[in-house]
Amino acid sequence: MIEPTTRIIWTNRLCSRAALWAFSLFLFLVATITGLWFAGATMVRENIIAMATDLAADGGHFSAKTMKITGFPTAFEVHLTGIRLAGSGPRGPWDWQAEKIRAQLAPWQTSNIRFDLAGTHRVRVHAARMPLDLEITATHASGRIVRGTNGAPDMFQITPKILKIREAVTKQTITADQARIQLFHYKAQNQDPTEPSAGIIFDIDNVTLPKAAGKFLSPSIKKLSTEIMVLGSLPMP
């Protein structure tokens, strides 16, 4: 017959061992999740640099003053400041600078990226053999990037609000209350020449055009909608 004192000691030992095992399991899970998150954060950082480098292509340049990744342990929140991306295309060199960018993606869904481009951007491009130097500002500019799977196109969507576009040389300015812009692109051009391989769709509300455009158009437009498609048989611009 087991004495009561012996039974209490044995029960206490079982409880202590169970608590120790539970605590060890908890530490193991914490260490695993922490390691996986930091490994994922490193991959996110490398993917951002690789993607930006691909956009710049040969002879291009990508830099950022700061790049921080937060959101542990449920998400990756990327904060970049002082961004510059430059490259060269068929129409000549181009350059894009931004004050800040914030992006968010979940560890289990990296093909769906949400971002915010609010702030000031400087874009230098060549259009119709003429250089353009644009300063673009928006108080809000949330959007998302969805990478297509199973034949679906890659999608880029953004909704800037209180939008202002100013040309640095001529000082001409365009303003709008809100815009909805959507771009799509198939990874491989469709075999059917009647099907689109890329395109852009956008709507702009309450647009105010520069004075120079008043000779041909109304100085203010309540709504402007455009849809441009590139067919599978046509070369990409």
mmCIF file of C-alpha atoms in Angstrom, residues 126-218:
data_model
loop_
_atom_site.group_PDB
_atom_site.id
_atom_site.type_symbol
_atom_site.label_atom_id
_atom_site.label_comp_id
_atom_site.label_asym_id
_atom_site.label_seq_id
_atom_site.Cartn_x
_atom_site.Cartn_y
_atom_site.Cartn_z
ATOM 1 C CA HIS A 126 11.260 59.769 -72.863
ATOM 2 C CA ALA A 127 7.896 59.938 -74.676
ATOM 3 C CA ALA A 128 7.702 60.509 -78.445
ATOM 4 C CA ARG A 129 11.439 61.373 -78.400
ATOM 5 C CA MET A 130 10.768 64.126 -75.876
ATOM 6 C CA PRO A 131 12.115 63.921 -72.315
ATOM 7 C CA LEU A 132 9.574 64.215 -69.513
ATOM 8 C CA ASP A 133 10.452 65.167 -65.951
ATOM 9 C CA LEU A 134 7.407 64.543 -63.772
ATOM 10 C CA GLU A 135 6.792 65.142 -60.089
ATOM 11 C CA ILE A 136 3.887 62.997 -58.890
ATOM 12 C CA THR A 137 2.293 63.309 -55.450
ATOM 13 C CA ALA A 138 -0.647 61.525 -53.841
ATOM 14 C CA THR A 139 -1.976 61.674 -50.293
ATOM 15 C CA HIS A 140 -3.118 58.046 -50.537
ATOM 16 C CA ALA A 141 -1.914 55.436 -53.009
ATOM 17 C CA SER A 142 -2.787 51.937 -51.841
ATOM 18 C CA GLY A 143 -2.727 48.979 -54.185
ATOM 19 C CA ARG A 144 -1.672 45.393 -54.660
ATOM 20 C CA ILE A 145 0.304 43.080 -56.901
ATOM 21 C CA VAL A 146 -1.069 39.622 -57.658
ATOM 22 C CA ARG A 147 1.179 37.147 -59.431
ATOM 23 C CA GLY A 148 -0.835 35.027 -61.811
ATOM 24 C CA THR A 149 -0.904 31.230 -61.606
ATOM 25 C CA ASN A 150 -2.274 28.524 -63.924
ATOM 26 C CA GLY A 151 -2.240 30.809 -66.957
ATOM 27 C CA ALA A 152 -3.706 33.859 -65.216
ATOM 28 C CA PRO A 153 -1.976 37.217 -65.797
ATOM 29 C CA ASP A 154 0.074 39.176 -63.294
ATOM 30 C CA MET A 155 -2.020 42.091 -61.983
ATOM 31 C CA PHE A 156 -0.982 45.515 -60.690
ATOM 32 C CA GLN A 157 -3.705 47.683 -59.127
ATOM 33 C CA ILE A 158 -3.395 51.079 -57.481
ATOM 34 C CA THR A 159 -5.882 53.728 -56.318
ATOM 35 C CA PRO A 160 -4.172 57.095 -55.754
ATOM 36 C CA LYS A 161 -6.191 59.909 -54.165
ATOM 37 C CA ILE A 162 -5.629 63.693 -54.334
ATOM 38 C CA LEU A 163 -3.292 63.115 -57.252
ATOM 39 C CA LYS A 164 -1.040 65.857 -58.660
ATOM 40 C CA ILE A 165 1.250 65.489 -61.674
ATOM 41 C CA ARG A 166 3.596 68.400 -62.439
ATOM 42 C CA GLU A 167 6.020 68.666 -65.346
ATOM 43 C CA ALA A 168 9.259 70.162 -64.029
ATOM 44 C CA VAL A 169 10.290 72.044 -67.197
ATOM 45 C CA THR A 170 7.002 73.541 -68.423
ATOM 46 C CA LYS A 171 5.461 73.738 -64.924
ATOM 47 C CA GLN A 172 2.200 72.359 -66.371
ATOM 48 C CA THR A 173 0.082 70.569 -63.742
ATOM 49 C CA ILE A 174 -2.682 67.975 -63.828
ATOM 50 C CA THR A 175 -4.723 67.221 -60.705
ATOM 51 C CA ALA A 176 -7.367 64.614 -59.950
ATOM 52 C CA ASP A 177 -9.451 63.645 -56.945
ATOM 53 C CA GLN A 178 -8.938 59.931 -57.466
ATOM 54 C CA ALA A 179 -7.671 57.430 -60.009
ATOM 55 C CA ARG A 180 -8.073 53.676 -60.382
ATOM 56 C CA ILE A 181 -5.319 52.046 -62.417
ATOM 57 C CA GLN A 182 -5.000 48.378 -63.317
ATOM 58 C CA LEU A 183 -2.265 46.760 -65.395
ATOM 59 C CA PHE A 184 -2.067 43.128 -66.412
ATOM 60 C CA HIS A 185 0.548 41.067 -68.206
ATOM 61 C CA TYR A 186 0.700 37.405 -69.189
ATOM 62 C CA LYS A 187 4.039 35.714 -68.566
ATOM 63 C CA ALA A 188 3.924 34.115 -72.012
ATOM 64 C CA GLN A 189 2.227 35.796 -74.938
ATOM 65 C CA ASN A 190 -0.995 34.085 -75.976
ATOM 66 C CA GLN A 191 -0.872 31.955 -79.104
ATOM 67 C CA ASP A 192 -4.230 33.332 -80.244
ATOM 68 C CA PRO A 193 -3.466 36.719 -81.911
ATOM 69 C CA THR A 194 -6.939 37.971 -80.998
ATOM 70 C CA GLU A 195 -6.354 37.590 -77.260
ATOM 71 C CA PRO A 196 -4.604 40.320 -75.193
ATOM 72 C CA SER A 197 -1.153 39.663 -73.760
ATOM 73 C CA ALA A 198 -1.018 42.893 -71.731
ATOM 74 C CA GLY A 199 -3.038 46.008 -71.072
ATOM 75 C CA ILE A 200 -3.936 48.938 -68.874
ATOM 76 C CA ILE A 201 -7.315 50.091 -67.601
ATOM 77 C CA PHE A 202 -7.779 53.315 -65.682
ATOM 78 C CA ASP A 203 -10.503 55.690 -64.499
ATOM 79 C CA ILE A 204 -9.822 59.217 -63.240
ATOM 80 C CA ASP A 205 -12.346 61.382 -61.395
ATOM 81 C CA ASN A 206 -12.542 65.203 -61.439
ATOM 82 C CA VAL A 207 -9.499 65.929 -63.577
ATOM 83 C CA THR A 208 -8.152 69.474 -63.916
ATOM 84 C CA LEU A 209 -5.990 69.907 -67.020
ATOM 85 C CA PRO A 210 -3.210 72.484 -67.528
ATOM 86 C CA LYS A 211 -4.113 75.805 -69.152
ATOM 87 C CA ALA A 212 -2.381 74.872 -72.405
ATOM 88 C CA ALA A 213 -4.846 72.018 -72.910
ATOM 89 C CA GLY A 214 -7.806 74.414 -72.639
ATOM 90 C CA LYS A 215 -7.451 75.266 -76.334
ATOM 91 C CA PHE A 216 -8.451 71.741 -77.275
ATOM 92 C CA LEU A 217 -10.289 70.312 -74.248
ATOM 93 C CA SER A 218 -12.393 71.455 -71.355
#
